[in-house]
PDB file of C-alpha atoms and ligand atoms in Angstrom:
ATOM      1  CA  UNK A   1      -0.019  -0.020   0.026  1.00  0.00           C
ATOM      2  CA  UNK A   2       1.973   3.126  -1.266  1.00  0.00           C
ATOM      3  CA  UNK A   3      -0.394   5.552   0.635  1.00  0.00           C
ATOM      4  CA  UNK A   4      -0.597   9.051  -0.380  1.00  0.00           C
ATOM      5  CA  UNK A   5       2.312  10.250  -2.247  1.00  0.00           C
ATOM      6  CA  UNK A   6       3.417  13.770  -2.947  1.00  0.00           C
ATOM      7  CA  UNK A   7       1.651  15.379  -5.582  1.00  0.00           C
ATOM      8  CA  UNK A   8      -1.517  13.001  -5.253  1.00  0.00           C
ATOM      9  CA  UNK A   9      -4.935  14.973  -5.197  1.00  0.00           C
ATOM     10  CA  UNK A  10      -5.920  14.505  -1.663  1.00  0.00           C
ATOM     11  CA  UNK A  11      -9.193  12.349  -1.426  1.00  0.00           C
ATOM     12  CA  UNK A  12     -12.402  14.538  -1.383  1.00  0.00           C
ATOM     13  CA  UNK A  13     -13.682  12.826   1.744  1.00  0.00           C
ATOM     14  CA  UNK A  14     -16.976  13.554   3.629  1.00  0.00           C
ATOM     15  CA  UNK A  15     -16.735  13.847   7.388  1.00  0.00           C
ATOM     16  CA  UNK A  16     -18.656  14.966  10.530  1.00  0.00           C
ATOM     17  CA  UNK A  17     -16.619  17.732  12.572  1.00  0.00           C
ATOM     18  CA  UNK A  18     -17.021  19.935  15.740  1.00  0.00           C
ATOM     19  CA  UNK A  19     -18.138  22.534  13.186  1.00  0.00           C
ATOM     20  CA  UNK A  20     -20.462  20.466  11.011  1.00  0.00           C
ATOM     21  CA  UNK A  21     -20.304  18.165   7.924  1.00  0.00           C
ATOM     22  CA  UNK A  22     -17.586  18.906   5.555  1.00  0.00           C
ATOM     23  CA  UNK A  23     -16.870  17.732   2.034  1.00  0.00           C
ATOM     24  CA  UNK A  24     -13.165  18.287   2.269  1.00  0.00           C
ATOM     25  CA  UNK A  25     -12.707  19.717  -1.315  1.00  0.00           C
ATOM     26  CA  UNK A  26     -15.285  22.425  -0.409  1.00  0.00           C
ATOM     27  CA  UNK A  27     -13.880  22.935   2.970  1.00  0.00           C
ATOM     28  CA  UNK A  28     -10.493  23.548   1.378  1.00  0.00           C
ATOM     29  CA  UNK A  29     -11.675  26.199  -1.281  1.00  0.00           C
ATOM     30  CA  UNK A  30      -8.619  27.988  -2.479  1.00  0.00           C
ATOM     31  CA  UNK A  31      -6.758  27.613   0.976  1.00  0.00           C
ATOM     32  CA  UNK A  32      -3.845  25.645   2.200  1.00  0.00           C
ATOM     33  CA  UNK A  33      -4.780  23.098   4.791  1.00  0.00           C
ATOM     34  CA  UNK A  34      -2.868  21.216   7.501  1.00  0.00           C
ATOM     35  CA  UNK A  35      -4.687  18.093   8.493  1.00  0.00           C
ATOM     36  CA  UNK A  36      -3.236  16.427  11.715  1.00  0.00           C
ATOM     37  CA  UNK A  37      -4.556  13.178  13.361  1.00  0.00           C
ATOM     38  CA  UNK A  38      -4.444  12.161  16.956  1.00  0.00           C
ATOM     39  CA  UNK A  39      -4.269   8.840  18.841  1.00  0.00           C
ATOM     40  CA  UNK A  40      -7.531   9.729  20.996  1.00  0.00           C
ATOM     41  CA  UNK A  41      -9.350  12.065  22.899  1.00  0.00           C
ATOM     42  CA  UNK A  42      -8.471  12.828  26.745  1.00  0.00           C
ATOM     43  CA  UNK A  43      -4.775  11.826  26.172  1.00  0.00           C
ATOM     44  CA  UNK A  44      -1.974  13.693  27.579  1.00  0.00           C
ATOM     45  CA  UNK A  45       0.296  14.316  24.648  1.00  0.00           C
ATOM     46  CA  UNK A  46      -2.708  14.926  22.271  1.00  0.00           C
ATOM     47  CA  UNK A  47      -3.853  17.623  24.736  1.00  0.00           C
ATOM     48  CA  UNK A  48      -0.738  19.468  24.462  1.00  0.00           C
ATOM     49  CA  UNK A  49      -0.563  19.296  20.689  1.00  0.00           C
ATOM     50  CA  UNK A  50      -4.095  20.445  20.358  1.00  0.00           C
ATOM     51  CA  UNK A  51      -3.484  23.340  22.514  1.00  0.00           C
ATOM     52  CA  UNK A  52      -0.392  24.333  20.883  1.00  0.00           C
ATOM     53  CA  UNK A  53      -2.178  24.252  17.502  1.00  0.00           C
ATOM     54  CA  UNK A  54      -5.034  26.440  19.011  1.00  0.00           C
ATOM     55  CA  UNK A  55      -2.468  29.008  20.121  1.00  0.00           C
ATOM     56  CA  UNK A  56      -0.892  29.160  16.634  1.00  0.00           C
ATOM     57  CA  UNK A  57      -4.053  28.963  14.726  1.00  0.00           C
ATOM     58  CA  UNK A  58      -4.052  32.849  13.862  1.00  0.00           C
ATOM     59  CA  UNK A  59      -0.667  32.481  12.352  1.00  0.00           C
ATOM     60  CA  UNK A  60      -1.759  29.668  10.260  1.00  0.00           C
ATOM     61  CA  UNK A  61      -4.858  31.898   9.283  1.00  0.00           C
ATOM     62  CA  UNK A  62      -2.579  34.710   8.514  1.00  0.00           C
ATOM     63  CA  UNK A  63      -0.782  32.450   5.906  1.00  0.00           C
ATOM     64  CA  UNK A  64      -4.075  31.398   4.193  1.00  0.00           C
ATOM     65  CA  UNK A  65      -3.999  28.126   5.900  1.00  0.00           C
ATOM     66  CA  UNK A  66      -7.007  26.188   7.244  1.00  0.00           C
ATOM     67  CA  UNK A  67      -6.469  23.622   9.982  1.00  0.00           C
ATOM     68  CA  UNK A  68      -8.377  20.598  10.789  1.00  0.00           C
ATOM     69  CA  UNK A  69      -7.412  17.873  13.270  1.00  0.00           C
ATOM     70  CA  UNK A  70      -8.911  14.226  13.362  1.00  0.00           C
ATOM     71  CA  UNK A  71      -9.302  11.735  16.174  1.00  0.00           C
ATOM     72  CA  UNK A  72     -11.011   8.333  16.380  1.00  0.00           C
ATOM     73  CA  UNK A  73     -13.584   9.417  18.961  1.00  0.00           C
ATOM     74  CA  UNK A  74     -17.213  10.770  18.924  1.00  0.00           C
ATOM     75  CA  UNK A  75     -18.152  14.412  18.297  1.00  0.00           C
ATOM     76  CA  UNK A  76     -19.566  14.515  21.772  1.00  0.00           C
ATOM     77  CA  UNK A  77     -16.121  13.481  23.163  1.00  0.00           C
ATOM     78  CA  UNK A  78     -14.323  15.977  20.913  1.00  0.00           C
ATOM     79  CA  UNK A  79     -16.569  18.890  22.395  1.00  0.00           C
ATOM     80  CA  UNK A  80     -15.933  17.736  25.950  1.00  0.00           C
ATOM     81  CA  UNK A  81     -12.324  17.481  25.554  1.00  0.00           C
ATOM     82  CA  UNK A  82     -12.113  20.994  23.766  1.00  0.00           C
ATOM     83  CA  UNK A  83     -12.985  22.401  26.991  1.00  0.00           C
ATOM     84  CA  UNK A  84     -10.003  20.695  28.524  1.00  0.00           C
ATOM     85  CA  UNK A  85      -7.725  21.664  25.835  1.00  0.00           C
ATOM     86  CA  UNK A  86      -8.821  25.410  25.948  1.00  0.00           C
ATOM     87  CA  UNK A  87      -8.140  25.300  29.633  1.00  0.00           C
ATOM     88  CA  UNK A  88      -4.856  23.590  29.265  1.00  0.00           C
ATOM     89  CA  UNK A  89      -3.568  26.464  26.811  1.00  0.00           C
ATOM     90  CA  UNK A  90      -5.323  29.173  28.886  1.00  0.00           C
ATOM     91  CA  UNK A  91      -7.659  30.173  26.072  1.00  0.00           C
ATOM     92  CA  UNK A  92     -10.895  29.400  27.924  1.00  0.00           C
ATOM     93  CA  UNK A  93     -11.731  32.917  28.461  1.00  0.00           C
ATOM     94  CA  UNK A  94     -11.131  33.917  24.835  1.00  0.00           C
ATOM     95  CA  UNK A  95     -13.162  31.350  23.179  1.00  0.00           C
ATOM     96  CA  UNK A  96     -15.849  28.554  23.857  1.00  0.00           C
ATOM     97  CA  UNK A  97     -14.642  26.356  21.199  1.00  0.00           C
ATOM     98  CA  UNK A  98     -11.420  25.376  19.347  1.00  0.00           C
ATOM     99  CA  UNK A  99     -10.499  27.686  16.503  1.00  0.00           C
ATOM    100  CA  UNK A 100     -10.381  24.733  14.062  1.00  0.00           C
ATOM    101  CA  UNK A 101     -12.711  21.704  13.652  1.00  0.00           C
ATOM    102  CA  UNK A 102     -11.998  18.163  14.783  1.00  0.00           C
ATOM    103  CA  UNK A 103     -13.027  15.290  12.681  1.00  0.00           C
ATOM    104  CA  UNK A 104     -14.936  12.414  14.409  1.00  0.00           C
ATOM    105  CA  UNK A 105     -13.836   9.043  12.806  1.00  0.00           C
ATOM    106  CA  UNK A 106     -15.195   6.486  15.406  1.00  0.00           C
ATOM    107  CA  UNK A 107     -15.183   3.792  12.747  1.00  0.00           C
ATOM    108  CA  UNK A 108     -11.666   4.629  11.705  1.00  0.00           C
ATOM    109  CA  UNK A 109     -12.765   4.587   8.059  1.00  0.00           C
ATOM    110  CA  UNK A 110     -11.112   7.732   7.166  1.00  0.00           C
ATOM    111  CA  UNK A 111      -7.904   6.896   9.245  1.00  0.00           C
ATOM    112  CA  UNK A 112      -7.695   3.737   7.276  1.00  0.00           C
ATOM    113  CA  UNK A 113      -8.271   5.344   4.022  1.00  0.00           C
ATOM    114  CA  UNK A 114      -5.461   7.995   4.656  1.00  0.00           C
ATOM    115  CA  UNK A 115      -2.975   5.376   6.044  1.00  0.00           C
ATOM    116  CA  UNK A 116      -3.010   6.874   9.457  1.00  0.00           C
ATOM    117  CA  UNK A 117      -3.311   3.800  11.722  1.00  0.00           C
ATOM    118  CA  UNK A 118      -0.620   3.098  14.293  1.00  0.00           C
ATOM    119  CA  UNK A 119       0.086  -0.624  14.243  1.00  0.00           C
ATOM    120  CA  UNK A 120       1.382  -0.560  18.117  1.00  0.00           C
ATOM    121  CA  UNK A 121      -1.286   1.614  19.681  1.00  0.00           C
ATOM    122  CA  UNK A 122      -4.632   0.292  21.068  1.00  0.00           C
ATOM    123  CA  UNK A 123      -7.353   1.929  22.992  1.00  0.00           C
ATOM    124  CA  UNK A 124      -8.856   0.384  26.189  1.00  0.00           C
ATOM    125  CA  UNK A 125     -11.024  -1.880  23.982  1.00  0.00           C
ATOM    126  CA  UNK A 126      -7.976  -3.140  21.995  1.00  0.00           C
ATOM    127  CA  UNK A 127      -9.085  -0.983  18.913  1.00  0.00           C
ATOM    128  CA  UNK A 128      -6.192   0.562  16.937  1.00  0.00           C
ATOM    129  CA  UNK A 129      -5.446   4.316  17.304  1.00  0.00           C
ATOM    130  CA  UNK A 130      -4.198   6.751  14.740  1.00  0.00           C
ATOM    131  CA  UNK A 131      -0.691   7.871  14.719  1.00  0.00           C
ATOM    132  CA  UNK A 132       0.332  11.482  14.573  1.00  0.00           C
ATOM    133  CA  UNK A 133       0.068  12.339  10.807  1.00  0.00           C
ATOM    134  CA  UNK A 134       0.409  15.581   9.351  1.00  0.00           C
ATOM    135  CA  UNK A 135      -0.827  16.487   5.755  1.00  0.00           C
ATOM    136  CA  UNK A 136      -0.203  19.852   4.222  1.00  0.00           C
ATOM    137  CA  UNK A 137      -2.315  20.241   1.227  1.00  0.00           C
ATOM    138  CA  UNK A 138      -2.006  23.099  -1.332  1.00  0.00           C
ATOM    139  CA  UNK A 139      -4.759  25.273  -2.855  1.00  0.00           C
ATOM    140  CA  UNK A 140      -4.532  22.725  -5.943  1.00  0.00           C
ATOM    141  CA  UNK A 141      -5.704  20.294  -3.653  1.00  0.00           C
ATOM    142  CA  UNK A 142      -2.530  18.246  -3.839  1.00  0.00           C
ATOM    143  CA  UNK A 143      -0.421  16.663  -1.188  1.00  0.00           C
ATOM    144  CA  UNK A 144       2.650  19.052  -0.548  1.00  0.00           C
ATOM    145  CA  UNK A 145       4.031  17.242   2.582  1.00  0.00           C
ATOM    146  CA  UNK A 146       3.241  14.440   4.907  1.00  0.00           C
ATOM    147  CA  UNK A 147       4.733  13.666   8.310  1.00  0.00           C
ATOM    148  CA  UNK A 148       4.062  10.373  10.342  1.00  0.00           C
ATOM    149  CA  UNK A 149       5.039  10.397  14.121  1.00  0.00           C
ATOM    150  CA  UNK A 150       4.308   7.647  16.511  1.00  0.00           C
ATOM    151  CA  UNK A 151       1.898   8.116  19.462  1.00  0.00           C
ATOM    152  CA  UNK A 152       4.761   8.413  21.836  1.00  0.00           C
ATOM    153  CA  UNK A 153       6.272  11.510  20.360  1.00  0.00           C
ATOM    154  CA  UNK A 154       4.574  14.779  20.199  1.00  0.00           C
ATOM    155  CA  UNK A 155       4.883  16.961  17.151  1.00  0.00           C
ATOM    156  CA  UNK A 156       6.557  20.761  16.910  1.00  0.00           C
ATOM    157  CA  UNK A 157       3.753  22.996  15.539  1.00  0.00           C
ATOM    158  CA  UNK A 158       6.327  25.844  15.058  1.00  0.00           C
ATOM    159  CA  UNK A 159       8.087  23.358  12.916  1.00  0.00           C
ATOM    160  CA  UNK A 160       4.800  22.801  10.752  1.00  0.00           C
ATOM    161  CA  UNK A 161       4.398  26.737  10.579  1.00  0.00           C
ATOM    162  CA  UNK A 162       8.071  26.935   9.416  1.00  0.00           C
ATOM    163  CA  UNK A 163       7.402  24.415   6.749  1.00  0.00           C
ATOM    164  CA  UNK A 164       4.269  26.146   5.492  1.00  0.00           C
ATOM    165  CA  UNK A 165       6.396  29.457   4.975  1.00  0.00           C
ATOM    166  CA  UNK A 166       8.917  27.309   2.873  1.00  0.00           C
ATOM    167  CA  UNK A 167       6.306  25.442   1.001  1.00  0.00           C
ATOM    168  CA  UNK A 168       4.439  28.851   0.293  1.00  0.00           C
ATOM    169  CA  UNK A 169       7.642  30.543  -0.611  1.00  0.00           C
ATOM    170  CA  UNK A 170       8.989  27.643  -3.129  1.00  0.00           C
ATOM    171  CA  UNK A 171       5.535  27.311  -4.522  1.00  0.00           C
ATOM    172  CA  UNK A 172       6.016  30.621  -6.320  1.00  0.00           C
ATOM    173  CA  UNK A 173       9.939  31.300  -6.374  1.00  0.00           C
ATOM    174  CA  UNK A 174      12.617  29.118  -7.879  1.00  0.00           C
ATOM    175  CA  UNK A 175      14.434  28.779  -4.586  1.00  0.00           C
ATOM    176  CA  UNK A 176      14.816  25.928  -1.940  1.00  0.00           C
ATOM    177  CA  UNK A 177      15.244  26.427   1.849  1.00  0.00           C
ATOM    178  CA  UNK A 178      18.266  25.180   3.785  1.00  0.00           C
ATOM    179  CA  UNK A 179      18.263  23.411   7.084  1.00  0.00           C
ATOM    180  CA  UNK A 180      16.755  25.285   9.953  1.00  0.00           C
ATOM    181  CA  UNK A 181      15.745  28.103   7.553  1.00  0.00           C
ATOM    182  CA  UNK A 182      13.453  30.776   9.082  1.00  0.00           C
ATOM    183  CA  UNK A 183      11.545  33.571   7.111  1.00  0.00           C
ATOM    184  CA  UNK A 184      14.022  36.410   6.064  1.00  0.00           C
ATOM    185  CA  UNK A 185      17.087  34.007   5.917  1.00  0.00           C
ATOM    186  CA  UNK A 186      18.810  33.591   2.835  1.00  0.00           C
ATOM    187  CA  UNK A 187      17.548  30.771   0.539  1.00  0.00           C
ATOM    188  CA  UNK A 188      19.456  28.388  -1.862  1.00  0.00           C
ATOM    189  CA  UNK A 189      19.444  28.476  -5.565  1.00  0.00           C
ATOM    190  CA  UNK A 190      18.440  25.039  -6.950  1.00  0.00           C
ATOM    191  CA  UNK A 191      20.929  23.028  -9.180  1.00  0.00           C
ATOM    192  CA  UNK A 192      18.573  23.157 -12.147  1.00  0.00           C
ATOM    193  CA  UNK A 193      19.275  26.752 -12.640  1.00  0.00           C
ATOM    194  CA  UNK A 194      22.340  27.734 -14.657  1.00  0.00           C
ATOM    195  CA  UNK A 195      24.648  30.610 -13.478  1.00  0.00           C
ATOM    196  CA  UNK A 196      23.316  32.881 -16.034  1.00  0.00           C
ATOM    197  CA  UNK A 197      19.521  32.113 -15.208  1.00  0.00           C
ATOM    198  CA  UNK A 198      20.393  32.506 -11.540  1.00  0.00           C
ATOM    199  CA  UNK A 199      21.867  35.992 -11.985  1.00  0.00           C
ATOM    200  CA  UNK A 200      18.851  37.006 -14.113  1.00  0.00           C
ATOM    201  CA  UNK A 201      16.341  35.603 -11.469  1.00  0.00           C
ATOM    202  CA  UNK A 202      17.964  36.989  -8.439  1.00  0.00           C
ATOM    203  CA  UNK A 203      19.284  40.465  -9.074  1.00  0.00           C
ATOM    204  CA  UNK A 204      20.211  40.841  -5.156  1.00  0.00           C
ATOM    205  CA  UNK A 205      22.922  38.416  -5.996  1.00  0.00           C
ATOM    206  CA  UNK A 206      24.093  34.798  -5.899  1.00  0.00           C
ATOM    207  CA  UNK A 207      26.702  33.831  -3.415  1.00  0.00           C
ATOM    208  CA  UNK A 208      28.443  30.600  -3.630  1.00  0.00           C
ATOM    209  CA  UNK A 209      30.315  29.077  -0.904  1.00  0.00           C
ATOM    210  CA  UNK A 210      33.677  27.394  -1.833  1.00  0.00           C
ATOM    211  CA  UNK A 211      34.023  23.721  -0.861  1.00  0.00           C
ATOM    212  CA  UNK A 212      36.960  21.208  -1.260  1.00  0.00           C
ATOM    213  CA  UNK A 213      35.543  19.651  -4.524  1.00  0.00           C
ATOM    214  CA  UNK A 214      35.254  23.217  -6.081  1.00  0.00           C
ATOM    215  CA  UNK A 215      31.875  22.389  -7.350  1.00  0.00           C
ATOM    216  CA  UNK A 216      29.782  25.578  -7.270  1.00  0.00           C
ATOM    217  CA  UNK A 217      26.474  23.985  -5.910  1.00  0.00           C
ATOM    218  CA  UNK A 218      26.070  25.720  -2.497  1.00  0.00           C
ATOM    219  CA  UNK A 219      24.619  28.898  -3.945  1.00  0.00           C
ATOM    220  CA  UNK A 220      22.637  31.502  -1.769  1.00  0.00           C
ATOM    221  CA  UNK A 221      20.443  34.432  -2.465  1.00  0.00           C
ATOM    222  CA  UNK A 222      18.498  36.719  -0.222  1.00  0.00           C
ATOM    223  CA  UNK A 223      15.017  35.642   0.294  1.00  0.00           C
ATOM    224  CA  UNK A 224      13.217  37.205  -2.880  1.00  0.00           C
TER     225      UNK A 224
HETATM  226  C1  BEZ B   1      -1.085  10.633  24.386  1.00  0.00           C
HETATM  227  O1  BEZ B   1      -1.662  11.558  23.566  1.00  0.00           O
HETATM  228  O2  BEZ B   1      -0.552  10.933  25.482  1.00  0.00           O
HETATM  229  C2  BEZ B   1      -0.936   9.235  23.889  1.00  0.00           C
HETATM  230  C3  BEZ B   1      -1.989   8.498  23.210  1.00  0.00           C
HETATM  231  C4  BEZ B   1      -1.783   7.248  22.709  1.00  0.00           C
HETATM  232  C5  BEZ B   1      -0.754   6.624  23.129  1.00  0.00           C
HETATM  233  C6  BEZ B   1       0.515   7.183  23.770  1.00  0.00           C
HETATM  234  C7  BEZ B   1       0.199   8.586  24.232  1.00  0.00           C
END
């Protein structure tokens, strides 16, 4: 089972969420989207993740990115758990519900279809739980990035925001972002561009780092 590959059109699934029913492509509209799954409601690591996602939601919105979570419990559980999450991240006085919808996938149908199941994690009834998947989907409805973490390792939502910045930049500019890049840092000129093309495309200048091989592939330019 290859699962979803980068560039695949994301399935146009139907789901029940804490904000009502969604048909995924209609929900996306022209936006980017971060879809993230969780092993289960009322679990400690998931609570910290959903709290961090709630705190960062305005930053994602600023970038035209919709967020949507998925957990294999009922809508009723999701609504009850949301109150704990808002209290955990001290947002209960600001809002009465999470700033993004949470999909209820009690039958695990969506989690199975999207390859999100964790083979090792079971709930108290012995039912399999979802892993911590992240899918970033572009406005063209194609998969741009996927991450898969085991249940025991919470994700870094600042990193997810950072990769959104990189994905949005590289979607429109012929650049790549180096390790640990942050918005505003210099970016890298991809090997597919000749020196002449790079000079024409990046009037701010192209700076090449010398290396023992003498090959000129470590080329930087200020972020366009
Ligand atoms: C958690 O969110 O804390 C968690 C959920 C399932 C397995 C392990 C940890």
